[in-house]
Structures are given as C-alpha cells and as structure tokens.
XYZ file of C-alpha atoms in Angstrom:
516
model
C -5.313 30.654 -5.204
C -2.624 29.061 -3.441
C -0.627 25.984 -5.047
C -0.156 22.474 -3.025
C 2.813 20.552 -4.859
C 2.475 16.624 -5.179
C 5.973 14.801 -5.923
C 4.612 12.279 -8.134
C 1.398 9.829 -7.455
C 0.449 6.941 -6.780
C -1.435 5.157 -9.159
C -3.806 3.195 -8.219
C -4.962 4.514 -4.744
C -5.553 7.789 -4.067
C -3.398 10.597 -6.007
C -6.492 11.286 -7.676
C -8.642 11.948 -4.134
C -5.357 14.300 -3.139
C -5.802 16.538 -5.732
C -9.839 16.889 -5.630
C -9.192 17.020 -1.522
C -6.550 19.707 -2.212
C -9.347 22.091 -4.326
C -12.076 21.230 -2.153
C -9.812 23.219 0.937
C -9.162 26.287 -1.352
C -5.879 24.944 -2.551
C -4.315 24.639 -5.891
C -2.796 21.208 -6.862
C 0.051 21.185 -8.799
C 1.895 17.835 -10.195
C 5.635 17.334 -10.637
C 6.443 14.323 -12.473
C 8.925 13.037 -14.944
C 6.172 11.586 -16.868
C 2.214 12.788 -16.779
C 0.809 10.129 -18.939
C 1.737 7.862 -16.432
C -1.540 8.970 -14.455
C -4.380 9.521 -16.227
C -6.537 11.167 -13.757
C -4.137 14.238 -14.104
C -5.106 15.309 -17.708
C -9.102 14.076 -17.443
C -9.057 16.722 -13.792
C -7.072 19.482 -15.882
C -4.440 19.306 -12.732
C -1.721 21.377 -13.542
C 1.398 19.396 -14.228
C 5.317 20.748 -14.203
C 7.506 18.377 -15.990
C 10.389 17.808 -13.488
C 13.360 15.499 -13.132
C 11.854 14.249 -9.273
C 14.901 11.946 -8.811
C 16.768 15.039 -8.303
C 16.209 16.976 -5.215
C 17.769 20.466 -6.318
C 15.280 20.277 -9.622
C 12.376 19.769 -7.272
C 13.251 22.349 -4.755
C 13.713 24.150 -8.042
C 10.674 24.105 -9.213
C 8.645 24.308 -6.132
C 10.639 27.377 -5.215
C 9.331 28.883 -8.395
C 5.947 27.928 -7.292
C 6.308 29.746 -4.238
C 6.873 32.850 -6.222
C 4.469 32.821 -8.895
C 1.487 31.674 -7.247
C -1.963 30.102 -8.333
C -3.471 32.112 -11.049
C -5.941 33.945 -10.040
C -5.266 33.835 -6.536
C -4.954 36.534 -4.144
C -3.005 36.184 -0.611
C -4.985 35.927 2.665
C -5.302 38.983 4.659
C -6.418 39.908 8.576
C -6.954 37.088 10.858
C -6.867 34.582 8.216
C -2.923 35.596 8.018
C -3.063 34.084 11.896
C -0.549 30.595 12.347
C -2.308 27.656 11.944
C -1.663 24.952 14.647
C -0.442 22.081 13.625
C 2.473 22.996 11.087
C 5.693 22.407 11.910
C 7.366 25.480 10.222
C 5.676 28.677 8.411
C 6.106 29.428 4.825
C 8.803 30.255 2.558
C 8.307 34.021 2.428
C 9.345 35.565 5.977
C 7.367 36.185 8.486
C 4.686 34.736 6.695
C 2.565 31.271 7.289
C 1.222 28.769 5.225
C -1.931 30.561 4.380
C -0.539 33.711 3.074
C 2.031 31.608 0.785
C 1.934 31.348 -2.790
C 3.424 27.620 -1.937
C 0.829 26.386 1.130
C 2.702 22.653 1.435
C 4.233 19.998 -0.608
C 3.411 16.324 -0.436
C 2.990 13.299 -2.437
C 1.326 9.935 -2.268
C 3.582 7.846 -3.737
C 5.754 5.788 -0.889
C 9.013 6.033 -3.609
C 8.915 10.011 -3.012
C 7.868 10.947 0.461
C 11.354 11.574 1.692
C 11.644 13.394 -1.230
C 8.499 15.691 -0.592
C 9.264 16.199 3.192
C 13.176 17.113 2.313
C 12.143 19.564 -0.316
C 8.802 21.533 2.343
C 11.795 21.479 4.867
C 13.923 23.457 2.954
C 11.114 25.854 1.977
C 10.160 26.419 5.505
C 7.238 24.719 5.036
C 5.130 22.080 7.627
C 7.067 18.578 6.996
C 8.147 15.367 8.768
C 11.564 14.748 9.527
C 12.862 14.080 5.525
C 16.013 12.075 7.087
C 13.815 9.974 9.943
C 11.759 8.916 6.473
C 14.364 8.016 4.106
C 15.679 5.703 6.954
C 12.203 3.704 7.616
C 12.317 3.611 3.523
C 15.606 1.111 3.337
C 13.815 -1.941 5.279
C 17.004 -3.142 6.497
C 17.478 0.042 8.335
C 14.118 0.543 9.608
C 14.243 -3.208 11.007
C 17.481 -2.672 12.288
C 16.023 0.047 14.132
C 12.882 -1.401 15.355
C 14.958 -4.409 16.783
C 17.586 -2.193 18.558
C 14.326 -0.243 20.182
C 12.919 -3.990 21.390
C 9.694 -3.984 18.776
C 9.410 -7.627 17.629
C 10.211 -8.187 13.706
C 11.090 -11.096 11.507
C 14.723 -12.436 12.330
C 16.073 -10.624 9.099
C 19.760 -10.515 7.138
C 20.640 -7.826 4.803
C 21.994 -9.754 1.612
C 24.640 -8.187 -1.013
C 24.933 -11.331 -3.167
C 22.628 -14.365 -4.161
C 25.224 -16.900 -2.327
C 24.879 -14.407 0.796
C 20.887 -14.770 0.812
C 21.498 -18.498 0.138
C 23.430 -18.377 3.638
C 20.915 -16.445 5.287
C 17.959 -18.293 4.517
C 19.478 -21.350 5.681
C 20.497 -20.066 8.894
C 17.227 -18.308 9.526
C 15.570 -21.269 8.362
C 12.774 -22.160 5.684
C 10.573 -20.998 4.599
C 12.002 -17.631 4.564
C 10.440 -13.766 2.210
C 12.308 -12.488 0.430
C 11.996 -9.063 -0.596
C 13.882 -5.184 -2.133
C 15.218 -3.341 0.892
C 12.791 -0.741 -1.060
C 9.984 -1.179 -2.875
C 6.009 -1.257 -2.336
C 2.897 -2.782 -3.221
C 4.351 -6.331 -2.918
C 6.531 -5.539 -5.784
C 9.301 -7.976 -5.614
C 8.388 -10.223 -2.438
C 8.450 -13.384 -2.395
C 8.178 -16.469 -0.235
C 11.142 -19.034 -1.012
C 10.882 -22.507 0.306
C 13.956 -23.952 -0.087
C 17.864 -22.916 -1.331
C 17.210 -23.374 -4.847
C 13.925 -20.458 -4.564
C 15.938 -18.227 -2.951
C 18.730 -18.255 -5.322
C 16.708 -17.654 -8.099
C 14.579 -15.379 -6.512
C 17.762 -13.582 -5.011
C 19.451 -13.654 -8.457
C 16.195 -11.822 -9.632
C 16.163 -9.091 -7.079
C 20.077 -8.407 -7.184
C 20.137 -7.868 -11.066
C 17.480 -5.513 -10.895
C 19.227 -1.938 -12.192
C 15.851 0.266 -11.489
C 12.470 0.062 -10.034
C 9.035 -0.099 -11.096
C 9.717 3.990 -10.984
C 13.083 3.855 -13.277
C 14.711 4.482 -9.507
C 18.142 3.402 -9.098
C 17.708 -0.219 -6.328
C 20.698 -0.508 -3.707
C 22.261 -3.983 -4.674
C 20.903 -5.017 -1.525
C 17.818 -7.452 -0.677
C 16.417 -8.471 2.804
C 15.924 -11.938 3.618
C 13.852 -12.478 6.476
C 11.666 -15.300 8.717
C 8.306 -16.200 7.110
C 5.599 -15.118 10.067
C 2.873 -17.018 9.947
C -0.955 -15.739 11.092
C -3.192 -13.227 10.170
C -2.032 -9.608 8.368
C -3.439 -6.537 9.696
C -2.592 -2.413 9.069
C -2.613 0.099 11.927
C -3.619 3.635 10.056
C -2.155 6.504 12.637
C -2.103 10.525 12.111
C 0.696 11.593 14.296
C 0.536 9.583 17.202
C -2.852 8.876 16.905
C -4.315 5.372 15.876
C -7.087 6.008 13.399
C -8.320 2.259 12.223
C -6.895 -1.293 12.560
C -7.600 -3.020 9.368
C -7.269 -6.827 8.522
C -6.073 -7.825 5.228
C -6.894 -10.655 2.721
C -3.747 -11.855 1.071
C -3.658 -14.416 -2.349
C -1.816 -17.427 -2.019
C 1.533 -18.085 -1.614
C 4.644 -17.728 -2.544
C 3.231 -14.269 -3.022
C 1.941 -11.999 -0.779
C -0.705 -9.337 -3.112
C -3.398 -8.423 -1.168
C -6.846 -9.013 -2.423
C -9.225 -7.303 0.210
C -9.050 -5.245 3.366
C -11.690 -4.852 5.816
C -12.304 -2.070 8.292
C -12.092 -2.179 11.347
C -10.491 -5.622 11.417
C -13.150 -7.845 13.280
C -11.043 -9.181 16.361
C -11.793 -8.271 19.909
C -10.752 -5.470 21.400
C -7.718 -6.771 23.256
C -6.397 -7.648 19.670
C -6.858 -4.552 18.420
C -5.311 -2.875 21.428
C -2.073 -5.067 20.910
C -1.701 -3.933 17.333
C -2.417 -0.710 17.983
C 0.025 -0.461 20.770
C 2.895 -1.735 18.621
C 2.491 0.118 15.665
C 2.958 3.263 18.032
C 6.145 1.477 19.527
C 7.291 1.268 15.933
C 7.077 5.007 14.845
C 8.738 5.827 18.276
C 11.435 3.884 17.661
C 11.947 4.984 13.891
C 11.524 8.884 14.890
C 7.943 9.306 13.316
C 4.907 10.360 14.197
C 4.172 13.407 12.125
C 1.387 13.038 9.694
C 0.400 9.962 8.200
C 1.868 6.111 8.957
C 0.518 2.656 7.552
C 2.228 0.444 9.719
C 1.582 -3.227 8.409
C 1.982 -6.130 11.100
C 1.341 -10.398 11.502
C -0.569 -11.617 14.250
C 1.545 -14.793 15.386
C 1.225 -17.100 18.239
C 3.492 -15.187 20.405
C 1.724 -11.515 19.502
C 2.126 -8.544 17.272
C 5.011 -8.575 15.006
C 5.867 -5.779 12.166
C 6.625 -6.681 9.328
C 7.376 -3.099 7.931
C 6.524 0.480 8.590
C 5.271 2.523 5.538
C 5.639 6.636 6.277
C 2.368 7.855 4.284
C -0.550 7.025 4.057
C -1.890 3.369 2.969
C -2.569 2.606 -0.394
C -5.112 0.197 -1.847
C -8.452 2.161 -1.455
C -7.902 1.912 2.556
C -8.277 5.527 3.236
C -11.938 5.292 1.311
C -12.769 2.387 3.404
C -12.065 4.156 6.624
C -13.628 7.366 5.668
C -16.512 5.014 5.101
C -16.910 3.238 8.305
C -14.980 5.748 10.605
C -15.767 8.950 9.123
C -12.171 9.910 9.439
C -10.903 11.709 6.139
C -7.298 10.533 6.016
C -6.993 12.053 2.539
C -8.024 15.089 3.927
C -6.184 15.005 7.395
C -3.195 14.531 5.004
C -3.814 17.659 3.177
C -4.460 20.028 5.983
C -1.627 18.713 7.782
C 1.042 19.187 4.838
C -0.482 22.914 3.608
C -0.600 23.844 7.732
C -4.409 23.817 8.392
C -6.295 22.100 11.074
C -8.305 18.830 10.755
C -11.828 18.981 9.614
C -14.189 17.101 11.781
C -14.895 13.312 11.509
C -18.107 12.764 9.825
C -20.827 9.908 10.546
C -19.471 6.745 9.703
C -21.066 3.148 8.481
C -19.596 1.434 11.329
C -17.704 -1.290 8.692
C -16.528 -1.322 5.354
C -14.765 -3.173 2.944
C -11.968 -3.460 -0.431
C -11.962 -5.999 -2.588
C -10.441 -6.374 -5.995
C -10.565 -7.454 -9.326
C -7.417 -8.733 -10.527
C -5.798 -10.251 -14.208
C -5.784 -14.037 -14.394
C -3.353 -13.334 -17.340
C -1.671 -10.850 -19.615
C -3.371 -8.976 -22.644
C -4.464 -6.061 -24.062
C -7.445 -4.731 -22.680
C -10.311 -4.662 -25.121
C -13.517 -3.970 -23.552
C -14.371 -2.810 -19.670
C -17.926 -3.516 -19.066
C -20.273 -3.591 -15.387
C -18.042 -0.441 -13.633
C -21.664 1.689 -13.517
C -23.542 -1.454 -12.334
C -20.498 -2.011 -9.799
C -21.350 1.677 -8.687
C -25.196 1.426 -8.078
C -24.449 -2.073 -6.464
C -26.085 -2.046 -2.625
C -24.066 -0.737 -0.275
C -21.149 0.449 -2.727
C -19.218 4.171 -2.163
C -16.824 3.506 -4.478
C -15.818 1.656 -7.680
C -12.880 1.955 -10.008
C -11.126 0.679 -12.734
C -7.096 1.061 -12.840
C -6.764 0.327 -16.361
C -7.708 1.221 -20.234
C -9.155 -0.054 -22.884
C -5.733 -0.412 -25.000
C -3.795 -0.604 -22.393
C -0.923 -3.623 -21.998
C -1.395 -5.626 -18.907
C 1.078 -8.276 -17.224
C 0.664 -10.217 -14.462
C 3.303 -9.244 -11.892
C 3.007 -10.419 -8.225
C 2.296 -7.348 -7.179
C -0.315 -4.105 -6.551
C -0.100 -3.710 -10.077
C -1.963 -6.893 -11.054
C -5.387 -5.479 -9.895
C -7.236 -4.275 -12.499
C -10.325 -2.471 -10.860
C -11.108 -2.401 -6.881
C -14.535 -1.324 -5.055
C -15.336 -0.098 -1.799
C -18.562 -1.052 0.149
C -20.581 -0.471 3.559
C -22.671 -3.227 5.547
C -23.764 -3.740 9.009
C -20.829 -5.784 9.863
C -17.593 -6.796 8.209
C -19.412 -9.778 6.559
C -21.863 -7.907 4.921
C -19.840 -5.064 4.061
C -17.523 -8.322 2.151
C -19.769 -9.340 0.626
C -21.184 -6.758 -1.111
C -17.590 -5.467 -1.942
C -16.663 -9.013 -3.506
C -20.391 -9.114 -5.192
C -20.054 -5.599 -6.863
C -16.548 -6.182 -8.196
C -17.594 -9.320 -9.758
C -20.134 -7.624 -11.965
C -17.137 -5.702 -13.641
C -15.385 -7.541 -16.477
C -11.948 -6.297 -18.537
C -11.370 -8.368 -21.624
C -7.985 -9.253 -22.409
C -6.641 -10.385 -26.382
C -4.525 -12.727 -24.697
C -6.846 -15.777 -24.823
C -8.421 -18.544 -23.280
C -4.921 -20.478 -23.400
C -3.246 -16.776 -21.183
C -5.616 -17.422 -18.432
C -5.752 -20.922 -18.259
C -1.839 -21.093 -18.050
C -1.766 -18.206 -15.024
C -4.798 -20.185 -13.426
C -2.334 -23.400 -13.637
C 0.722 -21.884 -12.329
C -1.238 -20.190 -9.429
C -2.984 -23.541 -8.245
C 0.112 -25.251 -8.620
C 2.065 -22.539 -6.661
C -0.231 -22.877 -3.836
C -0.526 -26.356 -3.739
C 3.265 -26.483 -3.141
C 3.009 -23.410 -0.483
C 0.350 -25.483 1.485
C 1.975 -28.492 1.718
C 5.728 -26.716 2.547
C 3.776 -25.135 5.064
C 1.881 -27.964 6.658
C 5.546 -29.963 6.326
C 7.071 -26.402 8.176
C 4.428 -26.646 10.653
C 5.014 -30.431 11.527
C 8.929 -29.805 12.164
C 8.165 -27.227 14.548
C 5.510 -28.004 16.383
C 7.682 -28.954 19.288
C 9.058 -25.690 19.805
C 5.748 -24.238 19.546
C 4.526 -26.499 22.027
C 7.544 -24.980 24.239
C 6.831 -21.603 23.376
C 5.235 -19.085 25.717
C 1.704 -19.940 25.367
C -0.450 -17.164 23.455
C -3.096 -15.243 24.966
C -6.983 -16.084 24.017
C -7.513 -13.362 21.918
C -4.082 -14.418 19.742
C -5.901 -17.280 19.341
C -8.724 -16.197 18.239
C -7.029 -14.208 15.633
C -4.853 -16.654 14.396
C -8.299 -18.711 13.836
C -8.730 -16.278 10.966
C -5.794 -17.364 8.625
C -7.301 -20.208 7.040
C -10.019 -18.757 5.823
C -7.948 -15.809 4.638
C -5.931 -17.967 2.507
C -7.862 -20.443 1.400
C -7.292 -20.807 -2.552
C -10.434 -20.850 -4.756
C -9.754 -21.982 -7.866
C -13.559 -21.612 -9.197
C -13.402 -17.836 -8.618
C -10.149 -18.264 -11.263
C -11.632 -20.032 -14.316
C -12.404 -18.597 -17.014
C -16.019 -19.450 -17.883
C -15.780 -21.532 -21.515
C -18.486 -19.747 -23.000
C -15.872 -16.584 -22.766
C -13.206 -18.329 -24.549
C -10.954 -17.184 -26.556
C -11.353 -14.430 -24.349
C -9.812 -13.704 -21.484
C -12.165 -12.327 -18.941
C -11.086 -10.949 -15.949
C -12.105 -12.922 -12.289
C -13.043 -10.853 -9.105
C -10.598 -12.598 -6.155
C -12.675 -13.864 -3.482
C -12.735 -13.042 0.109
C -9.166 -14.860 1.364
C-alpha cells in the first residue's frame, strides 16, 4: 500500500474525512505532527502517526523522504498500465521515471490552513503533484495577499499593515470607524475583531502585537492588519482549480466578533449574485497565482458589489465540504485527495439540491462532564452528519473563535429553509455539560448581549454619518439589493437561544446558536 502524508490537521473539520477518503482510494494515510493527542480521531482510526518537528521544513522533507522509501506495509507497487501518468498531477514521483502510482510516497497534503505552504513546499521537492509552495505562503500573510489583490484591481477592505499599537491607532482613524482588526495570519476567526473606536483598537492591537505564538505554538510576525469594516452579507466561493464548485452564505454571531454559526449551501440569492461572487473569487486566485487544487475564498456582499475579504488556499473548514457533498454531490474531500496523490476526480454523485451547518457552541467555560443527544442528533430528519468536537474531561474556554463550537451537524431539505431548520433543530437536541456553573454562563450570556447591543447601536450611529455618501455612491444593482436584504436577519441576536434554562442550574448546559 502506498502512503499519503498529512502535515498536521485540522481539528474540527475534516482531517478525520482525509484520512478515511485517503484509504477508501487505496492509499495509506500517514500523520506528521508535533503532537498526536492533539487529534483524537488519529488514535480511535489507528492512523499511523510520525512524530515530527512540522515547523521545520528539512525535518518534514525528512521524514516524508523516508516514507518514500519504506513504503506502506504490506503494499506492493503498481505494475502494467496502472504504472501509466495520471492527468492531473503537476510533477511525477520521487523515484525516477516513476509516477505517483508506482511511489511508495503517492502525495503529501494537509488540512490545516497553518501548514499548507508547508505541505506543497515539501511534495515539490519530492517531485510530487503540488501547488506553487511560494504563491501559498504569500496569500497566507493577509497583508500580502491584499496587497496583491489591490495591485491586480479586485476590490478589498481599505487595509494598513500595523507594526505597533500607536500605528493601528493611526490607521484606524484614518480609515475610519468602525474598523477589524485582525493577525496578518491566523484562521477560524482566531484573533479578529471589530473595534469601534481608538480606545478598542488599542487594546485590541496591544493584544494581537504581544502575542509570541499561535493557537499552533507558531511563531506570529509582530505585524497585525487593520482594515475597513464591510458591511452586508458573508458568503464563501468553494473552487477546485479554476473551477467554482458552490457559493455558500454564512451566518455570523454578533459583533465585535465575527465566529460563524451556520453556513448554507448553495447560498439562496439569484443567480446574478451568485455569478458576481463567483466571478471575483476567480479574479482573486488569478491575481494571487492560484488555482491548483482547492481555494475557500471568503467575500462581503456590499452595496457597491463583491468584495474579498481574504483568500484561504485549501479547502474550507467548518463542515462545508460535507454540506456540499450533500447538496452538490461534489466530494471536495475527495477531489482533494486525488488531486494531491495524482489521480483523477471521481464522479459527482446525486445531490440533495440544499444543505445546511449549524453549530452548537459554549455559552461559557468548564469542564465537560456529560455529552448527551449526539445519536438522537444523528437519526434527526434530514441529518448526514453530526459531531461533537469535544470530551467528556476536556477544558473548554470561550475564545472568539472556531474553537468555541462544541459540536456541529449537517442536514438536507428541499430548500435552504428547510435544510436550516432541521440543521439548527438536530443540534439543539445535543447537550455538553460544563462544571463551570450557572453563574459561567450567565456572565458570557451578559457580556455577549451587552457586546452586541453596543455593536448595533455603533453601527446604526456609523450608518447615520454616512448615509450621504451612500446616497452619492454608484447605485447598486437589484440583485445587491436583494442580498444585502439578508443581513439583518443573519445577525439578529437571540438572547433566548443563550439562557441557560433554570431548571439546569448549577449547570452549565450548552445552547445550539440559532440561524443568524
């Protein structure tokens, strides 16, 4: 059998789905990592794991050259016309003359956004079928990649690149408030944040700057973008090469953060919408040098059009490729893993027409003491997939970010509404118990209705002062319009969906986030 290296995981999307995709094509998956336990899938799947320093390039060419020579146990190389190239690599295998079928070492890839430069650099210098590693690691420093974008005339966010809180300070007040702040790397939300007024962003700035390491134990650049707030709806282009697979919308919590709670496939806006996105997302991997493999291009609808708000080289995270494999048919876990080990697409499959993601996330911070409703969740109508990202024993914090969503579930219906609803009504049958108490998620349901209640009126006071430039602006198109209709709804705060019920007190319990 031949291996398929992973550079790390992701951990709450789909690393699992990439290994089981990997054996289901003949293919052994192999996991280098600095630390296993960080993903439990990999020991409950018996994956095979190499313990390997994967902040260090050398190391992981290393150790996926040694791959290449060893070989999956008990597998045997391909022989007569299966040793035939395979269209659609970009290079052949390490061994000479040779292709990525008769390898010991088919491809390497990973999941994880922090080490997809990382894996493309490292199947490069095997000879293997990878994107450009440089034309990566530049879309990965978002200063760079909107730099880019802006040079090649695809709208952004007026941005600045900030090396000290007093710079941000500067550049928020010439950009004008409200303004995001944000890492010039990072993912899953981790780190963004909407500032209002100077005294946000120099706290928030201070924050970012002081950071040594990531979530990953990465060293950060001392560098943070600070860019214009876009207001309207936030939608995902999913493309394979230069091929647009899904448009998705997105359901976002309330501000000054910006987690997402829900995404629903394909985003229901007419077609001329759709076409727009679509249409700029290309125009963004043009312009960054992409367009090999997988891209999850994430963009605002505002009154003026399309407008990216950052290019992500791999494939999207939050349970999106299950949703489109659901409605579309289109296996981008799959398409992924033939593309990376050099073997041709498999054919789209019969899809639902719609589906949907919605998650459960912490209304506080605990220790997890009981998970309960995941197989009722499963068996819920309509439902193709239901998981829970944490354990019982586990430590959970609430952080802003991807990280704060506990369990997630993935569900079919004859339209986007239904498929939401039954998404939002499965999820809400699962419950994770926190020790942290009544008093832990009564204090995070405070700070969140008070948080929003101060974004809504900032933004209705933002609105007000520029209304008469809108007025003057070019005036949108019908189907902007219609788009833009969507964001209230979107981010409409329900506090109800946030309380703890008191007949769960002192426990913490849990609360599905509805539809936003």
């Amino acid at each position: 059998m031949t291996w398929l290296a992973f550079i790390e995981s992701n951990t709450t999307g789909t690393g699992r789905d990439f290994c089981a995709t990997a054996r289901a094509r003949g293919l052994r998956p192999v996991l280098l990592t600095r630390d296993p336990s960080r993903y439990p899938y990999v020991a409950e799947d018996a994956v095979d794991v190499r313990v390997v320093d994967t902040g260090d390039l050398s190391a992981v060419v290393e150790a996926c050259g040694a791959l290449a020579e060893e070989g999956g146990a008990g597998g045997t190389r391909a022989s007569g016309p299966d040793r035939a190239a395979v269209p659609g690599g970009s290079a052949g295998s390490g061994a000479p003359g040779g292709s990525p079928r008769d390898a010991a070492l088919a491809g390497v890839a990973s999941s994880s956004e922090y080490f997809v430069a990382t894996a493309a650099r490292v199947a490069a210098k095997l000879g293997l079928p990878a994107a450009d590693g440089d034309a990566v690691a530049r879309c990965r420093d978002k200063g760079a990649q909107r730099a880019a974008l802006a040079e090649h005339g695809v709208p952004v966010p007026v941005f600045t690149v900030a090396e000290s809180v007093d710079g941000a300070v500067r550049a928020a007040e010439v950009t004008g408030f409200p303004v995001v702040l944000k890492p010039v790397s990072g993912s899953g939300s981790v780190g963004v944040r909407l500032c209002r007024d100077a005294g946000e962003t120099r706290a928030w700035a201070g924050r970012l700057l002081d950071r040594g390491t990531d979530e990953r134990g990465n060293p950060v650049p001392g560098r943070i973008l600070v860019e214009q707030a876009v207001r309207g709806p936030e939608f995902s282009v999913e493309t394979l090469d230069d091929r647009v697979v899904a448009v998705v919308a997105k359901h976002v919590g309330p501000e000054p953060y910006f987690v997402e709670t829900g995404h629903d496939v394909p985003a229901p806006v007419p077609e001329e919408t759709a076409a727009a996105l679509a249409d700029t997302a290309l125009r963004a991997l043009t312009a960054l040098g992409l367009g090999w493999g997988a891209a999850h291009t994430e963009l605002r609808l505002s009154v003026r059009g399309p407008v990216v708000i950052e290019v992500n080289p791999r494939l999207a995270g939050g349970m999106i490729p299950v949703a489109v494999r659901a409605a579309t048919g289109v296996d981008l876990v799959d398409a992924v893993i033939a593309r990376a080990s050099g073997r041709p697409p498999a054919r789209p499959a019969t899809g639902a027409g719609h589906a949907a993601v919605r998650f459960l996330r912490t209304p506080g911070e605990g220790r997890v003491e009981a998970i309960t409703g995941l197989p009722s969740a499963r068996n819920a109508e309509g439902v193709v997939a239901a998981a829970v990202t944490t354990a019982v024993g586990r430590d959970v914090r609430v952080t802003h970010s991807f990280l704060d969503r506990l369990a997630s579930v993935v569900a079919t219906g004859r339209d986007t509404e239904e498929a939401g609803r039954r998404a939002r009504d499965a999820t809400g049958l699962i419950e994770v118990e926190l020790d942290g108490g009544a008093e832990a998620a009564e204090a995070a349901e405070a700070t969140a209705t008070a948080e929003a209640t101060r974004a809504t009126a900032s933004a209705r006071a933002t609105d007000t002062t520029k209304s008469a430039q809108a007025s003057q602006a070019t005036a949108p198109t019908d189907t902007a319009h219609a788009a833009t209709a969507m964001q209230p709804a979107q981010n409409a705060v329900r506090p109800a969906q946030n309380v703890v019920p008191p007949a769960q007190a002192p426990r913490a319990v849990a609360a599905v986030e509805g539809d936003r």
